[in-house]
Amino acid sequence: MGRPILEVRNLVKNYQILEREPGLKGAVKALFKRTYRQKEAVRGINLDIQAGERVGYIGFNGAGKSTTIKMLAGVLKPDGGSVTVDGRDPHRERIENAKRIGAVFGQRTQLFWDIPVQESFSLLKEIYQIEDAEYAETLQLFTRELELQPLLDIPVRQLSLGQKMRCELAASFLHRPRIVYLDEPTIGLDIDIKETIRAFIREISEEWGTTVILTTHDLQDIESVCDRVIVLDDGRIIYDDQIRTLKETFSNERTLEVTLEPHRLFVLPETLKNRVQLLESGADDMTILAFDQRQITSGQLIREIVSHNTIQDVSVVVPKMESLIRKIYRKGA
């Protein structure tokens, strides 16, 4: 494994927030005497990301996700620590850095509002000095994968949110950047558009070796696109590992949903009373049990339940990504 494409050491960013009393009196006093408090948005983050990795960077609102991404992209200057992206300081060498990165920041557009999408792409071609053959090949690929053909002649301002986001995504990858930052790329989109975008990001990253840093509140984005997840809380990293490790570490808890024959009472065998937790029983002949698969396998549990009850249906439910992340926060707290 070579040198990381992205290196972060002791990264710090603070904001000055104006404090004032409420109402007109407070507004007038603030004109003459201003009091500020310091908000620590990012607190000493250390991070290495290898070329070609797809990393989910997640946390609650105010955790410092977007602030971090803006420092990595060179938009904000750190108050402390260092950032190196592909061997460069992204803030000091903003022009050279911009040539090698792509970005989608929520619903902020990088396309030109009043001209057709095709012309926006042509202008980006000149800005990034993309060779004619490479541009034609890339645009053909993106037009097919993102179904852009009906949109190319439409001014950006006339596109729907989902249409515009597909075009934004194409624009961010158009110059084949080494690293792409995606900040909430699927926010507010329909499920079918989300699936198209997720598949596109993963396919292009795998084909070109593009490094992807993805921040989102939709954890299905993380599961579909990323191989590694970093969890941020109050400006600090509280978890950083492969998604498969996250699932192996935190997903041992399962639930067993048992549907009894009508008008039957559920019987919990004595052998299970210290090994499972009864979550719900009686509603619509449904009983729900929680268990740890390290203590008892689902097969053993089902055999015990079936031997003492008349069962109509049974299913094992694996926890979703949302519940795993909640466990990380509880452990971090």
CSV table of C-alpha atoms in Angstrom, one decimal:
chain,number,residue,atom,x,y,z
A,1,MET,CA,0.0,0.0,0.0
A,2,GLY,CA,1.5,3.3,-1.1
A,3,ARG,CA,1.2,6.8,0.2
A,4,PRO,CA,-2.4,7.9,0.9
A,5,ILE,CA,-4.0,10.2,-1.7
A,6,LEU,CA,-5.5,12.1,1.2
A,7,GLU,CA,-3.6,12.8,4.5
A,8,VAL,CA,-5.1,14.8,7.4
A,9,ARG,CA,-3.1,15.5,10.6
A,10,ASN,CA,-4.6,17.2,13.7
A,11,LEU,CA,-7.1,19.2,11.6
A,12,VAL,CA,-8.9,22.0,13.5
A,13,LYS,CA,-11.5,24.5,12.5
A,14,ASN,CA,-13.2,27.1,14.7
A,15,TYR,CA,-16.0,29.5,14.1
A,16,GLN,CA,-16.7,32.8,15.8
A,17,ILE,CA,-20.4,33.1,16.6
A,18,LEU,CA,-22.0,36.4,17.5
A,19,GLU,CA,-23.9,36.4,20.8
A,20,ARG,CA,-26.6,39.0,21.5
A,21,GLU,CA,-29.7,39.5,23.6
A,22,PRO,CA,-33.0,38.8,21.9
A,23,GLY,CA,-35.2,41.5,20.4
A,24,LEU,CA,-34.6,45.1,19.3
A,25,LYS,CA,-32.6,46.0,22.4
A,26,GLY,CA,-30.2,43.2,21.7
A,27,ALA,CA,-29.8,44.2,18.1
A,28,VAL,CA,-29.0,47.8,19.0
A,29,LYS,CA,-26.5,46.8,21.7
A,30,ALA,CA,-24.8,44.5,19.1
A,31,LEU,CA,-24.2,47.5,16.8
A,32,PHE,CA,-21.9,49.1,19.4
A,33,LYS,CA,-20.5,46.2,21.4
A,34,ARG,CA,-20.2,42.7,20.0
A,35,THR,CA,-19.5,39.5,22.0
A,36,TYR,CA,-18.5,36.3,20.3
A,37,ARG,CA,-18.1,32.7,21.4
A,38,GLN,CA,-16.0,30.2,19.8
A,39,LYS,CA,-17.5,27.1,18.2
A,40,GLU,CA,-15.1,24.2,17.7
A,41,ALA,CA,-16.4,22.6,14.5
A,42,VAL,CA,-13.5,20.2,13.9
A,43,ARG,CA,-11.3,19.0,16.7
A,44,GLY,CA,-8.0,17.4,15.8
A,45,ILE,CA,-9.0,15.0,13.1
A,46,ASN,CA,-6.4,12.5,11.8
A,47,LEU,CA,-7.2,10.6,8.6
A,48,ASP,CA,-5.6,8.6,5.8
A,49,ILE,CA,-7.5,7.6,2.6
A,50,GLN,CA,-6.0,5.5,-0.1
A,51,ALA,CA,-6.5,6.1,-3.8
A,52,GLY,CA,-9.7,4.4,-5.1
A,53,GLU,CA,-11.4,4.1,-1.7
A,54,ARG,CA,-15.0,4.9,-1.3
A,55,VAL,CA,-15.5,6.4,2.2
A,56,GLY,CA,-18.8,7.3,3.9
A,57,TYR,CA,-18.2,10.3,6.2
A,58,ILE,CA,-21.3,10.6,8.4
A,59,GLY,CA,-22.6,12.2,11.6
A,60,PHE,CA,-25.5,14.2,13.0
A,61,ASN,CA,-26.1,17.8,11.9
A,62,GLY,CA,-23.3,20.0,13.4
A,63,ALA,CA,-20.9,17.1,13.7
A,64,GLY,CA,-18.4,18.8,11.4
A,65,LYS,CA,-18.9,16.8,8.2
A,66,SER,CA,-19.3,19.6,5.7
A,67,THR,CA,-16.7,21.8,7.4
A,68,THR,CA,-14.2,18.9,7.0
A,69,ILE,CA,-15.1,18.4,3.3
A,70,LYS,CA,-14.7,22.1,2.6
A,71,MET,CA,-11.2,22.1,4.1
A,72,LEU,CA,-10.3,19.0,2.1
A,73,ALA,CA,-11.5,20.7,-1.1
A,74,GLY,CA,-9.6,23.9,-0.3
A,75,VAL,CA,-12.7,26.1,0.2
A,76,LEU,CA,-11.9,26.7,3.9
A,77,LYS,CA,-8.5,27.3,5.5
A,78,PRO,CA,-7.8,25.1,8.6
A,79,ASP,CA,-7.1,26.9,11.9
A,80,GLY,CA,-4.7,24.1,12.8
A,81,GLY,CA,-3.2,20.9,11.5
A,82,SER,CA,-2.5,20.0,7.9
A,83,VAL,CA,-4.3,18.6,4.8
A,84,THR,CA,-2.5,17.0,1.9
A,85,VAL,CA,-4.5,15.9,-1.2
A,86,ASP,CA,-2.6,14.1,-3.9
A,87,GLY,CA,0.6,15.7,-2.6
A,88,ARG,CA,-0.7,19.2,-2.4
A,89,ASP,CA,-2.0,21.6,0.2
A,90,PRO,CA,-5.6,22.2,-1.1
A,91,HIS,CA,-5.9,25.7,0.2
A,92,ARG,CA,-2.5,27.1,-0.8
A,93,GLU,CA,-2.6,25.4,-4.2
A,94,ARG,CA,-6.3,25.8,-5.0
A,95,ILE,CA,-6.0,26.0,-8.8
A,96,GLU,CA,-3.8,22.9,-9.1
A,97,ASN,CA,-6.0,21.1,-6.6
A,98,ALA,CA,-9.2,22.1,-8.4
A,99,LYS,CA,-8.0,20.4,-11.6
A,100,ARG,CA,-7.8,17.1,-9.8
A,101,ILE,CA,-10.9,17.0,-7.7
A,102,GLY,CA,-14.7,17.0,-8.4
A,103,ALA,CA,-17.4,18.0,-6.0
A,104,VAL,CA,-21.2,18.1,-5.5
A,105,PHE,CA,-22.3,20.2,-2.5
A,106,GLY,CA,-26.0,19.4,-1.9
A,107,GLN,CA,-28.2,21.4,-4.2
A,108,ARG,CA,-25.6,24.1,-5.0
A,109,THR,CA,-25.1,24.0,-8.8
A,110,GLN,CA,-21.8,24.1,-10.6
A,111,LEU,CA,-23.6,24.2,-14.0
A,112,PHE,CA,-24.5,27.5,-15.7
A,113,TRP,CA,-28.1,28.4,-14.9
A,114,ASP,CA,-29.5,29.9,-18.1
A,115,ILE,CA,-27.8,27.8,-20.8
A,116,PRO,CA,-28.5,24.2,-21.9
A,117,VAL,CA,-26.8,21.4,-20.1
A,118,GLN,CA,-24.7,20.5,-23.2
A,119,GLU,CA,-23.2,24.0,-23.3
A,120,SER,CA,-22.4,23.8,-19.6
A,121,PHE,CA,-20.5,20.6,-20.2
A,122,SER,CA,-18.7,22.2,-23.2
A,123,LEU,CA,-17.6,25.1,-21.0
A,124,LEU,CA,-16.4,22.7,-18.3
A,125,LYS,CA,-14.4,20.9,-21.0
A,126,GLU,CA,-12.6,24.2,-21.8
A,127,ILE,CA,-12.1,25.1,-18.1
A,128,TYR,CA,-10.5,21.7,-17.3
A,129,GLN,CA,-8.7,21.5,-20.7
A,130,ILE,CA,-10.1,18.1,-21.5
A,131,GLU,CA,-8.9,16.5,-24.7
A,132,ASP,CA,-11.6,16.2,-27.5
A,133,ALA,CA,-11.5,12.4,-27.7
A,134,GLU,CA,-11.6,11.9,-23.9
A,135,TYR,CA,-14.4,14.4,-23.6
A,136,ALA,CA,-16.5,12.7,-26.3
A,137,GLU,CA,-15.9,9.2,-24.7
A,138,THR,CA,-16.8,10.4,-21.2
A,139,LEU,CA,-19.9,12.3,-22.3
A,140,GLN,CA,-21.2,9.3,-24.2
A,141,LEU,CA,-20.6,7.1,-21.2
A,142,PHE,CA,-22.4,9.5,-18.8
A,143,THR,CA,-25.2,10.1,-21.2
A,144,ARG,CA,-25.9,6.4,-21.3
A,145,GLU,CA,-25.4,5.6,-17.6
A,146,LEU,CA,-27.3,8.6,-16.3
A,147,GLU,CA,-29.9,8.8,-19.1
A,148,LEU,CA,-29.0,12.4,-20.0
A,149,GLN,CA,-29.9,12.5,-23.6
A,150,PRO,CA,-33.3,14.2,-23.2
A,151,LEU,CA,-31.8,16.8,-20.8
A,152,LEU,CA,-28.8,18.0,-22.9
A,153,ASP,CA,-30.8,20.8,-24.7
A,154,ILE,CA,-32.7,22.0,-21.7
A,155,PRO,CA,-31.5,25.1,-19.6
A,156,VAL,CA,-30.4,24.0,-16.2
A,157,ARG,CA,-33.0,26.3,-14.5
A,158,GLN,CA,-35.8,24.2,-16.1
A,159,LEU,CA,-34.6,20.9,-14.8
A,160,SER,CA,-36.3,19.0,-12.0
A,161,LEU,CA,-34.2,18.3,-8.8
A,162,GLY,CA,-33.5,14.7,-9.9
A,163,GLN,CA,-32.6,15.7,-13.4
A,164,LYS,CA,-30.3,18.5,-12.2
A,165,MET,CA,-28.6,16.2,-9.7
A,166,ARG,CA,-27.8,13.7,-12.5
A,167,CYS,CA,-26.3,16.5,-14.5
A,168,GLU,CA,-24.3,17.8,-11.5
A,169,LEU,CA,-22.9,14.3,-10.9
A,170,ALA,CA,-21.8,14.1,-14.6
A,171,ALA,CA,-20.2,17.5,-14.3
A,172,SER,CA,-18.2,16.5,-11.2
A,173,PHE,CA,-16.8,13.4,-12.9
A,174,LEU,CA,-16.4,15.0,-16.4
A,175,HIS,CA,-12.7,15.8,-16.1
A,176,ARG,CA,-11.9,12.3,-14.6
A,177,PRO,CA,-10.8,13.7,-11.2
A,178,ARG,CA,-8.6,11.7,-8.9
A,179,ILE,CA,-10.9,12.4,-5.9
A,180,VAL,CA,-14.6,13.4,-5.7
A,181,TYR,CA,-16.4,14.9,-2.7
A,182,LEU,CA,-20.1,14.3,-2.6
A,183,ASP,CA,-22.0,16.2,0.1
A,184,GLU,CA,-25.6,14.9,0.3
A,185,PRO,CA,-25.9,14.0,-3.4
A,186,THR,CA,-29.2,12.3,-3.1
A,187,ILE,CA,-31.1,14.6,-0.7
A,188,GLY,CA,-34.7,15.1,-1.7
A,189,LEU,CA,-34.6,12.6,-4.6
A,190,ASP,CA,-37.0,9.8,-5.5
A,191,ILE,CA,-35.8,6.2,-4.8
A,192,ASP,CA,-35.3,5.3,-8.5
A,193,ILE,CA,-33.1,8.4,-9.1
A,194,LYS,CA,-31.1,7.5,-5.9
A,195,GLU,CA,-30.5,4.0,-7.2
A,196,THR,CA,-29.3,5.3,-10.5
A,197,ILE,CA,-26.9,7.7,-8.8
A,198,ARG,CA,-25.5,5.1,-6.4
A,199,ALA,CA,-24.9,2.6,-9.2
A,200,PHE,CA,-23.2,5.3,-11.3
A,201,ILE,CA,-20.8,6.5,-8.5
A,202,ARG,CA,-19.7,3.0,-7.7
A,203,GLU,CA,-19.3,1.9,-11.3
A,204,ILE,CA,-17.2,5.0,-12.2
A,205,SER,CA,-15.1,4.7,-9.1
A,206,GLU,CA,-14.3,1.0,-9.8
A,207,GLU,CA,-13.6,1.6,-13.5
A,208,TRP,CA,-11.4,4.7,-13.1
A,209,GLY,CA,-10.0,4.2,-9.6
A,210,THR,CA,-11.6,7.4,-8.4
A,211,THR,CA,-11.5,8.1,-4.7
A,212,VAL,CA,-14.9,9.1,-3.3
A,213,ILE,CA,-15.7,10.8,0.0
A,214,LEU,CA,-19.5,10.7,0.6
A,215,THR,CA,-21.4,12.6,3.3
A,216,THR,CA,-25.1,11.8,3.6
A,217,HIS,CA,-27.9,11.3,6.1
A,218,ASP,CA,-29.2,8.4,3.9
A,219,LEU,CA,-27.4,5.4,5.2
A,220,GLN,CA,-28.5,3.4,2.2
A,221,ASP,CA,-26.2,5.6,0.2
A,222,ILE,CA,-23.3,4.5,2.4
A,223,GLU,CA,-24.2,0.8,2.1
A,224,SER,CA,-24.7,0.9,-1.7
A,225,VAL,CA,-21.6,3.0,-2.5
A,226,CYS,CA,-18.9,2.8,0.2
A,227,ASP,CA,-16.6,0.1,1.6
A,228,ARG,CA,-15.4,2.1,4.6
A,229,VAL,CA,-17.3,4.3,7.0
A,230,ILE,CA,-16.1,7.1,9.3
A,231,VAL,CA,-18.4,8.3,12.0
A,232,LEU,CA,-18.0,11.9,13.3
A,233,ASP,CA,-19.4,13.3,16.5
A,234,ASP,CA,-18.9,16.8,17.9
A,235,GLY,CA,-15.9,17.4,15.6
A,236,ARG,CA,-14.1,14.2,16.4
A,237,ILE,CA,-13.9,10.8,14.7
A,238,ILE,CA,-15.5,8.1,16.9
A,239,TYR,CA,-15.4,5.2,14.5
A,240,ASP,CA,-13.3,4.4,11.3
A,241,ASP,CA,-13.3,1.0,9.7
A,242,GLN,CA,-14.5,-1.1,6.9
A,243,ILE,CA,-18.3,-1.5,6.6
A,244,ARG,CA,-18.0,-5.3,6.7
A,245,THR,CA,-16.1,-5.0,10.1
A,246,LEU,CA,-18.8,-2.6,11.4
A,247,LYS,CA,-21.4,-5.3,10.6
A,248,GLU,CA,-19.3,-8.1,12.1
A,249,THR,CA,-18.7,-6.1,15.3
A,250,PHE,CA,-22.0,-4.5,16.0
A,251,SER,CA,-24.6,-6.7,14.2
A,252,ASN,CA,-24.6,-9.8,16.4
A,253,GLU,CA,-28.0,-8.9,17.7
A,254,ARG,CA,-30.9,-10.3,15.8
A,255,THR,CA,-34.7,-10.4,16.2
A,256,LEU,CA,-36.8,-13.4,15.6
A,257,GLU,CA,-40.4,-12.7,14.5
A,258,VAL,CA,-42.8,-15.6,15.3
A,259,THR,CA,-46.4,-15.8,14.1
A,260,LEU,CA,-48.4,-18.4,16.0
A,261,GLU,CA,-51.5,-20.2,14.9
A,262,PRO,CA,-54.6,-18.1,15.7
A,263,HIS,CA,-55.7,-17.9,19.3
A,264,ARG,CA,-52.5,-19.5,20.7
A,265,LEU,CA,-50.4,-18.2,23.6
A,266,PHE,CA,-46.7,-18.0,23.2
A,267,VAL,CA,-44.6,-20.3,25.4
A,268,LEU,CA,-41.0,-19.3,26.1
A,269,PRO,CA,-39.0,-22.5,26.9
A,270,GLU,CA,-37.1,-22.5,30.2
A,271,THR,CA,-33.9,-23.1,28.3
A,272,LEU,CA,-34.2,-19.7,26.6
A,273,LYS,CA,-35.2,-17.4,29.5
A,274,ASN,CA,-31.7,-16.2,30.1
A,275,ARG,CA,-30.6,-16.2,26.5
A,276,VAL,CA,-33.3,-14.1,24.7
A,277,GLN,CA,-35.3,-11.0,25.4
A,278,LEU,CA,-39.0,-10.9,24.8
A,279,LEU,CA,-39.8,-7.6,23.0
A,280,GLU,CA,-43.4,-8.1,22.0
A,281,SER,CA,-46.1,-10.8,22.4
A,282,GLY,CA,-49.7,-11.2,21.6
A,283,ALA,CA,-50.4,-8.5,19.0
A,284,ASP,CA,-51.9,-10.2,15.9
A,285,ASP,CA,-50.5,-13.5,17.1
A,286,MET,CA,-47.0,-12.1,16.6
A,287,THR,CA,-44.1,-12.6,19.1
A,288,ILE,CA,-40.8,-10.8,18.7
A,289,LEU,CA,-37.6,-12.0,20.4
A,290,ALA,CA,-34.2,-10.4,20.5
A,291,PHE,CA,-31.1,-12.6,20.8
A,292,ASP,CA,-27.3,-12.5,20.4
A,293,GLN,CA,-26.1,-14.9,17.7
A,294,ARG,CA,-22.8,-15.4,19.6
A,295,GLN,CA,-24.8,-17.0,22.4
A,296,ILE,CA,-27.4,-18.9,20.4
A,297,THR,CA,-27.7,-19.4,16.7
A,298,SER,CA,-31.0,-18.7,14.9
A,299,GLY,CA,-31.3,-22.4,14.1
A,300,GLN,CA,-31.0,-23.4,17.7
A,301,LEU,CA,-33.5,-20.8,18.8
A,302,ILE,CA,-36.1,-21.7,16.1
A,303,ARG,CA,-35.8,-25.4,17.1
A,304,GLU,CA,-36.5,-24.6,20.7
A,305,ILE,CA,-39.5,-22.3,19.9
A,306,VAL,CA,-41.0,-24.8,17.4
A,307,SER,CA,-40.8,-27.6,20.0
A,308,HIS,CA,-43.0,-25.7,22.4
A,309,ASN,CA,-45.3,-23.7,20.1
A,310,THR,CA,-47.6,-24.2,17.1
A,311,ILE,CA,-46.0,-21.9,14.5
A,312,GLN,CA,-47.5,-20.5,11.4
A,313,ASP,CA,-44.5,-18.5,10.2
A,314,VAL,CA,-41.0,-17.5,11.5
A,315,SER,CA,-38.4,-15.1,10.2
A,316,VAL,CA,-35.0,-13.7,11.4
A,317,VAL,CA,-34.4,-10.0,11.0
A,318,VAL,CA,-30.8,-8.7,10.6
A,319,PRO,CA,-30.3,-5.1,12.0
A,320,LYS,CA,-30.1,-2.3,9.4
A,321,MET,CA,-27.3,0.2,9.0
A,322,GLU,CA,-29.2,2.8,11.0
A,323,SER,CA,-29.3,0.6,14.1
A,324,LEU,CA,-25.6,-0.2,13.8
A,325,ILE,CA,-24.7,3.5,13.7
A,326,ARG,CA,-26.9,4.2,16.7
A,327,LYS,CA,-24.8,1.5,18.6
A,328,ILE,CA,-21.6,3.3,17.6
A,329,TYR,CA,-22.9,6.6,19.0
A,330,ARG,CA,-24.0,4.9,22.3
A,331,LYS,CA,-20.6,3.3,22.6
A,332,GLY,CA,-18.9,6.6,21.8
A,333,ALA,CA,-21.0,8.5,24.4
